[in-house]
mmCIF file of C-alpha atoms in Angstrom:
data_model
loop_
_atom_site.group_PDB
_atom_site.id
_atom_site.type_symbol
_atom_site.label_atom_id
_atom_site.label_comp_id
_atom_site.label_asym_id
_atom_site.label_seq_id
_atom_site.Cartn_x
_atom_site.Cartn_y
_atom_site.Cartn_z
ATOM 1 C CA UNK C 1 27.721 80.792 165.769
ATOM 2 C CA UNK C 2 31.212 82.302 165.576
ATOM 3 C CA UNK C 3 32.709 81.802 162.135
ATOM 4 C CA UNK C 4 36.203 81.398 163.539
ATOM 5 C CA UNK C 5 35.135 79.124 166.374
ATOM 6 C CA UNK C 6 37.153 76.026 165.561
ATOM 7 C CA UNK C 7 39.018 75.690 168.851
ATOM 8 C CA UNK C 8 37.255 74.855 172.141
ATOM 9 C CA UNK C 9 36.617 78.162 173.868
ATOM 10 C CA UNK C 10 38.386 79.476 176.898
ATOM 11 C CA UNK C 11 35.494 80.832 178.873
ATOM 12 C CA UNK C 12 36.129 83.386 181.553
ATOM 13 C CA UNK C 13 32.836 84.980 182.489
ATOM 14 C CA UNK C 14 32.818 88.089 184.582
ATOM 15 C CA UNK C 15 29.866 87.191 186.797
ATOM 16 C CA UNK C 16 30.027 90.193 189.099
ATOM 17 C CA UNK C 17 30.496 92.850 186.409
ATOM 18 C CA UNK C 18 28.068 91.285 183.995
ATOM 19 C CA UNK C 19 25.401 90.341 186.510
ATOM 20 C CA UNK C 20 25.526 93.866 187.907
ATOM 21 C CA UNK C 21 25.126 95.360 184.457
ATOM 22 C CA UNK C 22 22.121 93.160 183.775
ATOM 23 C CA UNK C 23 20.610 93.810 187.193
ATOM 24 C CA UNK C 24 20.921 97.552 186.694
ATOM 25 C CA UNK C 25 18.430 97.322 183.882
ATOM 26 C CA UNK C 26 15.805 95.868 186.266
ATOM 27 C CA UNK C 27 14.975 93.090 183.858
ATOM 28 C CA UNK C 28 12.958 89.928 184.390
ATOM 29 C CA UNK C 29 13.921 86.967 182.239
ATOM 30 C CA UNK C 30 11.414 84.542 180.868
ATOM 31 C CA UNK C 31 12.758 81.082 181.534
ATOM 32 C CA UNK C 32 13.068 78.632 178.717
ATOM 33 C CA UNK C 33 13.097 81.125 175.832
ATOM 34 C CA UNK C 34 15.995 82.266 173.726
ATOM 35 C CA UNK C 35 19.153 81.254 171.948
ATOM 36 C CA UNK C 36 22.220 79.303 172.835
ATOM 37 C CA UNK C 37 25.959 79.161 172.374
ATOM 38 C CA UNK C 38 27.979 77.796 169.545
ATOM 39 C CA UNK C 39 29.571 74.438 170.186
ATOM 40 C CA UNK C 40 29.852 73.233 166.603
ATOM 41 C CA UNK C 41 32.647 75.555 165.487
ATOM 42 C CA UNK C 42 30.679 76.731 162.498
ATOM 43 C CA UNK C 43 30.641 73.184 161.179
ATOM 44 C CA UNK C 44 26.869 72.838 160.899
ATOM 45 C CA UNK C 45 25.828 71.949 157.354
ATOM 46 C CA UNK C 46 23.971 74.596 155.381
ATOM 47 C CA UNK C 47 20.783 73.490 153.728
ATOM 48 C CA UNK C 48 20.379 73.267 149.990
ATOM 49 C CA UNK C 49 18.991 76.421 148.317
ATOM 50 C CA UNK C 50 15.628 74.731 147.808
ATOM 51 C CA UNK C 51 15.308 74.170 151.540
ATOM 52 C CA UNK C 52 16.033 77.794 152.373
ATOM 53 C CA UNK C 53 12.909 79.854 153.120
ATOM 54 C CA UNK C 54 12.517 83.138 151.344
ATOM 55 C CA UNK C 55 13.540 85.871 153.764
ATOM 56 C CA UNK C 56 12.881 89.362 152.401
ATOM 57 C CA UNK C 57 15.504 91.900 153.346
ATOM 58 C CA UNK C 58 14.269 94.789 155.419
ATOM 59 C CA UNK C 59 14.262 97.981 153.352
ATOM 60 C CA UNK C 60 16.762 100.637 154.294
ATOM 61 C CA UNK C 61 17.473 104.117 152.963
ATOM 62 C CA UNK C 62 19.510 104.408 149.788
ATOM 63 C CA UNK C 63 23.144 105.326 150.496
ATOM 64 C CA UNK C 64 22.503 108.474 148.457
ATOM 65 C CA UNK C 65 19.766 109.607 150.809
ATOM 66 C CA UNK C 66 20.804 111.731 153.786
ATOM 67 C CA UNK C 67 20.327 109.895 157.054
ATOM 68 C CA UNK C 68 17.803 111.318 159.489
ATOM 69 C CA UNK C 69 19.264 113.114 162.459
ATOM 70 C CA UNK C 70 18.809 111.312 165.716
ATOM 71 C CA UNK C 71 20.476 110.283 168.957
ATOM 72 C CA UNK C 72 23.168 108.314 167.087
ATOM 73 C CA UNK C 73 24.026 111.012 164.548
ATOM 74 C CA UNK C 74 27.795 111.113 164.091
ATOM 75 C CA UNK C 75 28.264 107.540 165.308
ATOM 76 C CA UNK C 76 29.546 104.669 163.175
ATOM 77 C CA UNK C 77 28.363 101.112 163.783
ATOM 78 C CA UNK C 78 29.681 98.095 161.886
ATOM 79 C CA UNK C 79 27.422 95.050 161.651
ATOM 80 C CA UNK C 80 29.145 91.757 160.889
ATOM 81 C CA UNK C 81 26.724 89.096 159.526
ATOM 82 C CA UNK C 82 28.238 85.763 160.532
ATOM 83 C CA UNK C 83 29.328 83.494 157.680
ATOM 84 C CA UNK C 84 28.230 83.850 154.059
ATOM 85 C CA UNK C 85 25.478 81.826 152.326
ATOM 86 C CA UNK C 86 27.917 80.912 149.551
ATOM 87 C CA UNK C 87 30.728 79.704 151.804
ATOM 88 C CA UNK C 88 29.689 76.099 151.199
ATOM 89 C CA UNK C 89 30.593 76.548 147.527
ATOM 90 C CA UNK C 90 34.129 77.636 148.455
ATOM 91 C CA UNK C 91 35.308 75.188 151.090
ATOM 92 C CA UNK C 92 38.920 75.243 149.908
ATOM 93 C CA UNK C 93 39.127 79.013 150.244
ATOM 94 C CA UNK C 94 37.427 79.243 153.624
ATOM 95 C CA UNK C 95 39.609 76.461 155.030
ATOM 96 C CA UNK C 96 42.763 78.473 154.339
ATOM 97 C CA UNK C 97 44.200 79.610 157.652
ATOM 98 C CA UNK C 98 44.790 83.247 158.514
ATOM 99 C CA UNK C 99 46.694 84.969 161.303
ATOM 100 C CA UNK C 100 44.603 85.906 164.339
ATOM 101 C CA UNK C 101 47.476 87.392 166.304
ATOM 102 C CA UNK C 102 47.817 84.541 168.778
ATOM 103 C CA UNK C 103 47.846 81.770 166.189
ATOM 104 C CA UNK C 104 46.200 80.756 162.933
ATOM 105 C CA UNK C 105 42.613 79.722 162.218
ATOM 106 C CA UNK C 106 40.403 79.007 159.241
ATOM 107 C CA UNK C 107 39.354 81.983 157.128
ATOM 108 C CA UNK C 108 35.663 81.298 157.795
ATOM 109 C CA UNK C 109 33.161 78.453 158.157
ATOM 110 C CA UNK C 110 29.797 77.592 156.642
ATOM 111 C CA UNK C 111 27.807 78.116 159.819
ATOM 112 C CA UNK C 112 25.052 75.881 161.121
ATOM 113 C CA UNK C 113 21.358 75.507 160.211
ATOM 114 C CA UNK C 114 18.051 74.410 161.680
ATOM 115 C CA UNK C 115 17.022 70.786 161.215
ATOM 116 C CA UNK C 116 14.511 72.049 158.639
ATOM 117 C CA UNK C 117 17.314 73.645 156.611
ATOM 118 C CA UNK C 118 17.267 77.347 157.479
ATOM 119 C CA UNK C 119 20.960 78.367 157.335
ATOM 120 C CA UNK C 120 22.609 80.492 159.961
ATOM 121 C CA UNK C 121 24.128 82.622 157.192
ATOM 122 C CA UNK C 122 20.626 83.557 155.985
ATOM 123 C CA UNK C 123 19.537 84.316 159.524
ATOM 124 C CA UNK C 124 22.503 86.585 160.168
ATOM 125 C CA UNK C 125 21.949 88.576 156.969
ATOM 126 C CA UNK C 126 18.262 89.050 157.719
ATOM 127 C CA UNK C 127 18.903 90.269 161.261
ATOM 128 C CA UNK C 128 21.759 92.477 160.039
ATOM 129 C CA UNK C 129 19.472 94.184 157.524
ATOM 130 C CA UNK C 130 16.985 94.859 160.314
ATOM 131 C CA UNK C 131 19.766 96.221 162.522
ATOM 132 C CA UNK C 132 20.938 98.543 159.756
ATOM 133 C CA UNK C 133 17.473 99.966 159.221
ATOM 134 C CA UNK C 134 16.867 100.568 162.932
ATOM 135 C CA UNK C 135 20.285 102.144 163.492
ATOM 136 C CA UNK C 136 20.012 104.386 160.438
ATOM 137 C CA UNK C 137 16.636 105.578 161.696
ATOM 138 C CA UNK C 138 18.507 106.896 164.747
ATOM 139 C CA UNK C 139 21.043 108.694 162.570
ATOM 140 C CA UNK C 140 23.935 106.226 162.766
ATOM 141 C CA UNK C 141 26.293 105.553 159.891
ATOM 142 C CA UNK C 142 26.084 101.779 159.397
ATOM 143 C CA UNK C 143 28.465 99.509 157.499
ATOM 144 C CA UNK C 144 28.076 95.763 156.895
ATOM 145 C CA UNK C 145 31.201 93.616 156.568
ATOM 146 C CA UNK C 146 29.432 91.899 153.671
ATOM 147 C CA UNK C 147 25.964 91.784 152.162
ATOM 148 C CA UNK C 148 26.067 88.586 150.091
ATOM 149 C CA UNK C 149 28.057 90.630 147.592
ATOM 150 C CA UNK C 150 31.108 88.368 147.468
ATOM 151 C CA UNK C 151 31.613 84.675 146.711
ATOM 152 C CA UNK C 152 32.792 83.762 150.217
ATOM 153 C CA UNK C 153 33.942 85.274 153.483
ATOM 154 C CA UNK C 154 35.236 87.798 154.308
ATOM 155 C CA UNK C 155 37.878 86.017 156.346
ATOM 156 C CA UNK C 156 37.914 86.606 160.073
ATOM 157 C CA UNK C 157 40.947 88.894 159.954
ATOM 158 C CA UNK C 158 39.320 91.072 157.291
ATOM 159 C CA UNK C 159 36.098 91.258 159.292
ATOM 160 C CA UNK C 160 38.062 92.731 162.190
ATOM 161 C CA UNK C 161 39.961 95.053 159.873
ATOM 162 C CA UNK C 162 36.750 96.492 158.398
ATOM 163 C CA UNK C 163 35.610 97.656 161.825
ATOM 164 C CA UNK C 164 39.046 98.983 162.693
ATOM 165 C CA UNK C 165 39.436 100.959 159.479
ATOM 166 C CA UNK C 166 35.953 102.426 159.857
ATOM 167 C CA UNK C 167 36.966 103.601 163.350
ATOM 168 C CA UNK C 168 33.651 102.181 164.458
ATOM 169 C CA UNK C 169 32.146 103.236 167.755
ATOM 170 C CA UNK C 170 30.771 99.692 168.077
ATOM 171 C CA UNK C 171 30.910 96.447 166.110
ATOM 172 C CA UNK C 172 28.387 93.654 166.521
ATOM 173 C CA UNK C 173 28.856 90.245 164.924
ATOM 174 C CA UNK C 174 25.529 88.440 164.488
ATOM 175 C CA UNK C 175 25.355 84.652 164.910
ATOM 176 C CA UNK C 176 23.170 81.710 165.920
ATOM 177 C CA UNK C 177 24.394 78.540 167.567
ATOM 178 C CA UNK C 178 24.421 74.888 166.595
ATOM 179 C CA UNK C 179 24.456 73.204 169.996
ATOM 180 C CA UNK C 180 22.632 70.178 171.442
ATOM 181 C CA UNK C 181 18.878 69.914 171.840
ATOM 182 C CA UNK C 182 17.844 71.339 175.209
ATOM 183 C CA UNK C 183 20.628 73.913 175.217
ATOM 184 C CA UNK C 184 18.771 77.170 174.999
ATOM 185 C CA UNK C 185 19.164 80.889 175.607
ATOM 186 C CA UNK C 186 21.184 83.633 173.903
ATOM 187 C CA UNK C 187 24.643 84.736 174.919
ATOM 188 C CA UNK C 188 26.994 87.575 174.049
ATOM 189 C CA UNK C 189 30.693 86.823 173.557
ATOM 190 C CA UNK C 190 33.182 89.377 174.855
ATOM 191 C CA UNK C 191 36.888 89.710 174.025
ATOM 192 C CA UNK C 192 39.340 88.507 176.637
ATOM 193 C CA UNK C 193 42.520 90.413 177.444
ATOM 194 C CA UNK C 194 44.781 89.156 174.669
ATOM 195 C CA UNK C 195 48.199 90.387 173.616
ATOM 196 C CA UNK C 196 50.396 88.569 171.156
ATOM 197 C CA UNK C 197 51.426 88.883 167.542
ATOM 198 C CA UNK C 198 49.032 91.343 165.910
ATOM 199 C CA UNK C 199 46.445 91.022 168.677
ATOM 200 C CA UNK C 200 46.084 93.485 171.532
ATOM 201 C CA UNK C 201 42.659 93.893 173.106
ATOM 202 C CA UNK C 202 43.852 95.823 176.155
ATOM 203 C CA UNK C 203 42.162 99.046 175.054
ATOM 204 C CA UNK C 204 38.780 97.496 174.210
ATOM 205 C CA UNK C 205 38.143 94.897 176.908
ATOM 206 C CA UNK C 206 36.301 97.268 179.249
ATOM 207 C CA UNK C 207 34.271 99.063 176.568
ATOM 208 C CA UNK C 208 33.373 95.778 174.860
ATOM 209 C CA UNK C 209 32.196 94.336 178.187
ATOM 210 C CA UNK C 210 29.937 97.355 178.658
ATOM 211 C CA UNK C 211 28.583 97.021 175.116
ATOM 212 C CA UNK C 212 27.916 93.315 175.610
ATOM 213 C CA UNK C 213 26.233 93.693 178.996
ATOM 214 C CA UNK C 214 23.910 96.399 177.695
ATOM 215 C CA UNK C 215 22.993 94.336 174.640
ATOM 216 C CA UNK C 216 22.314 91.298 176.842
ATOM 217 C CA UNK C 217 20.066 93.272 179.149
ATOM 218 C CA UNK C 218 18.012 94.802 176.357
ATOM 219 C CA UNK C 219 17.869 91.500 174.473
ATOM 220 C CA UNK C 220 16.197 89.890 177.478
ATOM 221 C CA UNK C 221 13.680 92.681 177.808
ATOM 222 C CA UNK C 222 12.790 92.986 174.123
ATOM 223 C CA UNK C 223 12.714 89.331 173.037
ATOM 224 C CA UNK C 224 11.634 87.669 176.284
ATOM 225 C CA UNK C 225 14.481 85.202 175.748
ATOM 226 C CA UNK C 226 16.468 83.932 178.705
ATOM 227 C CA UNK C 227 20.258 83.945 178.920
ATOM 228 C CA UNK C 228 21.966 80.718 177.894
ATOM 229 C CA UNK C 229 21.323 77.774 180.178
ATOM 230 C CA UNK C 230 24.764 76.309 179.513
ATOM 231 C CA UNK C 231 27.237 79.144 178.883
ATOM 232 C CA UNK C 232 27.905 82.232 180.976
ATOM 233 C CA UNK C 233 26.532 81.056 184.311
ATOM 234 C CA UNK C 234 23.133 82.662 183.718
ATOM 235 C CA UNK C 235 24.550 86.081 182.816
ATOM 236 C CA UNK C 236 24.147 85.685 179.057
ATOM 237 C CA UNK C 237 27.796 86.739 178.707
ATOM 238 C CA UNK C 238 30.911 84.748 177.881
ATOM 239 C CA UNK C 239 34.528 85.870 177.559
ATOM 240 C CA UNK C 240 36.791 84.206 174.998
ATOM 241 C CA UNK C 241 40.343 84.493 173.759
ATOM 242 C CA UNK C 242 40.180 82.251 170.682
ATOM 243 C CA UNK C 243 38.103 84.272 168.221
ATOM 244 C CA UNK C 244 40.083 86.162 165.607
ATOM 245 C CA UNK C 245 37.270 88.607 164.974
ATOM 246 C CA UNK C 246 37.618 89.762 168.590
ATOM 247 C CA UNK C 247 41.361 89.298 169.074
ATOM 248 C CA UNK C 248 42.215 91.539 166.114
ATOM 249 C CA UNK C 249 39.671 94.252 166.865
ATOM 250 C CA UNK C 250 40.905 97.655 168.014
ATOM 251 C CA UNK C 251 37.375 99.001 168.534
ATOM 252 C CA UNK C 252 34.626 97.801 170.915
ATOM 253 C CA UNK C 253 33.233 94.560 169.535
ATOM 254 C CA UNK C 254 31.058 91.634 170.617
ATOM 255 C CA UNK C 255 29.475 88.539 169.088
ATOM 256 C CA UNK C 256 25.768 87.904 169.718
ATOM 257 C CA UNK C 257 24.631 84.272 169.620
ATOM 258 C CA UNK C 258 20.896 84.802 169.238
ATOM 259 C CA UNK C 259 19.718 81.241 169.780
ATOM 260 C CA UNK C 260 20.375 77.547 169.173
ATOM 261 C CA UNK C 261 19.328 76.478 165.696
ATOM 262 C CA UNK C 262 19.483 72.803 166.691
ATOM 263 C CA UNK C 263 16.917 73.096 169.466
ATOM 264 C CA UNK C 264 13.336 72.927 168.091
ATOM 265 C CA UNK C 265 11.990 75.572 170.463
ATOM 266 C CA UNK C 266 14.796 77.992 169.739
ATOM 267 C CA UNK C 267 14.550 77.224 166.025
ATOM 268 C CA UNK C 268 10.899 78.260 166.099
ATOM 269 C CA UNK C 269 12.004 81.665 167.356
ATOM 270 C CA UNK C 270 14.897 82.079 164.945
ATOM 271 C CA UNK C 271 12.727 81.287 161.932
ATOM 272 C CA UNK C 272 10.055 83.788 162.990
ATOM 273 C CA UNK C 273 10.309 87.151 161.217
ATOM 274 C CA UNK C 274 8.578 88.908 164.099
ATOM 275 C CA UNK C 275 11.050 87.451 166.614
ATOM 276 C CA UNK C 276 14.002 88.417 164.421
ATOM 277 C CA UNK C 277 12.706 91.980 164.442
ATOM 278 C CA UNK C 278 12.594 91.876 168.241
ATOM 279 C CA UNK C 279 16.133 90.489 168.325
ATOM 280 C CA UNK C 280 17.338 93.337 166.127
ATOM 281 C CA UNK C 281 15.533 95.892 168.283
ATOM 282 C CA UNK C 282 17.060 94.478 171.463
ATOM 283 C CA UNK C 283 20.544 94.702 170.004
ATOM 284 C CA UNK C 284 19.966 98.239 168.723
ATOM 285 C CA UNK C 285 18.687 99.362 172.106
ATOM 286 C CA UNK C 286 21.796 97.932 173.747
ATOM 287 C CA UNK C 287 24.107 99.551 171.196
ATOM 288 C CA UNK C 288 22.389 102.925 171.622
ATOM 289 C CA UNK C 289 22.504 102.630 175.399
ATOM 290 C CA UNK C 290 26.242 101.945 175.225
ATOM 291 C CA UNK C 291 26.967 104.783 172.805
ATOM 292 C CA UNK C 292 24.957 107.309 174.790
ATOM 293 C CA UNK C 293 26.865 106.265 177.911
#
């Protein structure tokens, strides 16, 4: 779920644009499968380390190795793993508020977890590693905003800044939700038109909407998961103006809520390594589709 999601969202779906983008992919959704949106503001409790399953990171080429040439050669993609597994050890720091352009919000949150104790922060890192490997195989230059290499964070404003400074062609923030049982299905969060303080999304709203719609369409096809049954009106897309990671971005960026960790059926998907690989592939296919125009 979004790490800076502490204020009830302002949801302004674009049903015509988004539904058309999904329909253009000629996809058939499988009802009842998938992830769901974040309604817990990142407040879900992480499990203790002993309850966390061992999740091996997907191997990826050494930074010293030349990347293979492919359809994404010359493109830069930033992957933003939601939260940080060690955030729970630094609650004072992550509760410090930072400027998001239109106001101030907490630096970060702990994220949610499944009832069995699999933390969202572990999920997001695992999927992000898989995304990096798949994107690098297509020749893309891939940066992660963090890789469990810092004690907490980064804060939401820094996460946006990393993508901006990299001049990324696309940024994808990976999350999972902590909503009520029965709320199922993935959704992709798009930036609203926001201008105020240091925030100005006017130049990225259209490109981010295209990126999000293409990811949603491919996510359906690759994972078999249905769009959220309670956010986005069946499109799998939601527009928000309260997320600092989107408000402060100057490059195309979306959040992907892959599923609802609090629903047992969704949790079974999110804790499956084979499903996580499908989720990563669906996102990569959407990113590539967007970048190739």
